[in-house]
Amino acid sequence: MTILLIVIIGLAAVAAVLLPILRPQHEARAGSAQTPLDDAAIESRVEAYRQALRTGTLCLRCGFANAEGSLFCAECGERLVAAMVSARSDAGT
Ligand SMILES: [Zn+2]
């Protein structure tokens, strides 16, 4: 029984060392598969972030630029600043 526990702990230790070593290779492969954005695509993304910053719909947790009027992040579900501001002004009045 003790030997089994030692083997399990040993395997967990080996996995903890090997997984971070193996992971960057997967990310590099995934990154190279992405096509680079052209100028128009970059500009439209910048405009989406600009709009999200103005309207308070930029997610503070994941950085996703949500559409105007959004109360929660479409990417991660976090409550957005715009929702907090409107809730606060509702409570104040
Ligand atoms: Zn988010």
Tab-separated table of C-alpha atoms and ligand atoms in Angstrom:
chain	number	residue	atom	x	y	z
A	1	MET	CA	0.000	0.000	0.000
A	2	THR	CA	2.816	2.398	0.914
A	3	ILE	CA	4.669	1.508	-2.296
A	4	LEU	CA	1.537	2.280	-4.337
A	5	LEU	CA	1.296	5.737	-2.715
A	6	ILE	CA	4.988	6.421	-3.410
A	7	VAL	CA	4.517	5.413	-7.078
A	8	ILE	CA	1.441	7.678	-7.426
A	9	ILE	CA	3.216	10.632	-5.806
A	10	GLY	CA	6.264	9.962	-8.013
A	11	LEU	CA	4.129	9.940	-11.180
A	12	ALA	CA	2.444	13.186	-10.091
A	13	ALA	CA	5.855	14.786	-9.545
A	14	VAL	CA	7.081	13.626	-12.978
A	15	ALA	CA	3.880	14.966	-14.598
A	16	ALA	CA	4.268	18.309	-12.801
A	17	VAL	CA	7.796	18.647	-14.214
A	18	LEU	CA	7.046	17.378	-17.736
A	19	LEU	CA	3.743	19.181	-18.461
A	20	PRO	CA	5.173	22.762	-18.370
A	21	ILE	CA	8.075	21.579	-20.546
A	22	LEU	CA	5.763	20.025	-23.150
A	23	ARG	CA	3.111	22.775	-23.152
A	24	PRO	CA	5.016	25.639	-24.916
A	25	GLN	CA	5.514	23.430	-27.984
A	26	HIS	CA	1.739	23.027	-28.335
A	27	GLU	CA	1.199	26.791	-27.978
A	28	ALA	CA	3.879	27.564	-30.554
A	29	ARG	CA	2.259	25.160	-33.007
A	30	ALA	CA	-1.188	26.701	-32.416
A	31	GLY	CA	0.255	30.224	-32.776
A	32	SER	CA	1.934	29.497	-36.097
A	33	ALA	CA	-1.328	28.071	-37.463
A	34	GLN	CA	-3.046	31.451	-36.974
A	35	THR	CA	-3.040	33.705	-40.007
A	36	PRO	CA	-1.664	37.216	-39.416
A	37	LEU	CA	-4.299	39.965	-39.372
A	38	ASP	CA	-4.401	42.509	-42.186
A	39	ASP	CA	-4.603	46.259	-41.482
A	40	ALA	CA	-8.391	46.435	-41.888
A	41	ALA	CA	-8.921	43.599	-39.404
A	42	ILE	CA	-6.549	45.248	-36.912
A	43	GLU	CA	-8.330	48.602	-37.314
A	44	SER	CA	-11.753	47.019	-36.763
A	45	ARG	CA	-10.492	45.323	-33.586
A	46	VAL	CA	-8.968	48.588	-32.335
A	47	GLU	CA	-12.286	50.320	-33.014
A	48	ALA	CA	-14.165	47.584	-31.134
A	49	TYR	CA	-11.872	48.062	-28.107
A	50	ARG	CA	-12.187	51.866	-28.342
A	51	GLN	CA	-15.983	51.537	-28.357
A	52	ALA	CA	-15.892	49.066	-25.457
A	53	LEU	CA	-13.687	51.417	-23.406
A	54	ARG	CA	-16.047	54.352	-24.073
A	55	THR	CA	-19.184	52.418	-23.172
A	56	GLY	CA	-17.626	50.500	-20.257
A	57	THR	CA	-18.163	47.101	-21.880
A	58	LEU	CA	-14.472	46.077	-21.965
A	59	CYS	CA	-14.100	43.021	-19.725
A	60	LEU	CA	-11.702	43.677	-16.835
A	61	ARG	CA	-11.128	39.961	-16.297
A	62	CYS	CA	-10.354	38.670	-19.818
A	63	GLY	CA	-10.056	41.878	-21.887
A	64	PHE	CA	-12.796	40.957	-24.363
A	65	ALA	CA	-14.444	43.920	-26.110
A	66	ASN	CA	-18.188	43.361	-25.712
A	67	ALA	CA	-20.941	45.029	-27.742
A	68	GLU	CA	-22.466	48.268	-26.481
A	69	GLY	CA	-25.234	47.679	-23.950
A	70	SER	CA	-23.750	44.393	-22.728
A	71	LEU	CA	-24.031	43.803	-18.994
A	72	PHE	CA	-21.967	40.613	-18.840
A	73	CYS	CA	-18.880	39.466	-20.781
A	74	ALA	CA	-19.752	37.252	-23.753
A	75	GLU	CA	-16.379	35.505	-23.370
A	76	CYS	CA	-16.080	34.725	-19.644
A	77	GLY	CA	-19.385	35.857	-18.088
A	78	GLU	CA	-17.798	38.507	-15.850
A	79	ARG	CA	-20.073	41.427	-14.868
A	80	LEU	CA	-19.028	44.488	-16.871
A	81	VAL	CA	-18.259	47.999	-15.602
A	82	ALA	CA	-21.280	49.358	-17.493
A	83	ALA	CA	-23.532	46.977	-15.539
A	84	MET	CA	-21.990	48.056	-12.216
A	85	VAL	CA	-22.341	51.757	-13.088
A	86	SER	CA	-25.995	51.375	-14.103
A	87	ALA	CA	-26.720	49.302	-10.975
A	88	ARG	CA	-25.080	51.983	-8.815
A	89	SER	CA	-27.036	54.804	-10.483
A	90	ASP	CA	-30.251	52.769	-10.103
A	91	ALA	CA	-29.547	52.357	-6.392
A	92	GLY	CA	-28.719	56.053	-6.000
A	93	THR	CA	-31.989	57.316	-7.405
B	1	ZN	ZN	-14.463	38.507	-19.941
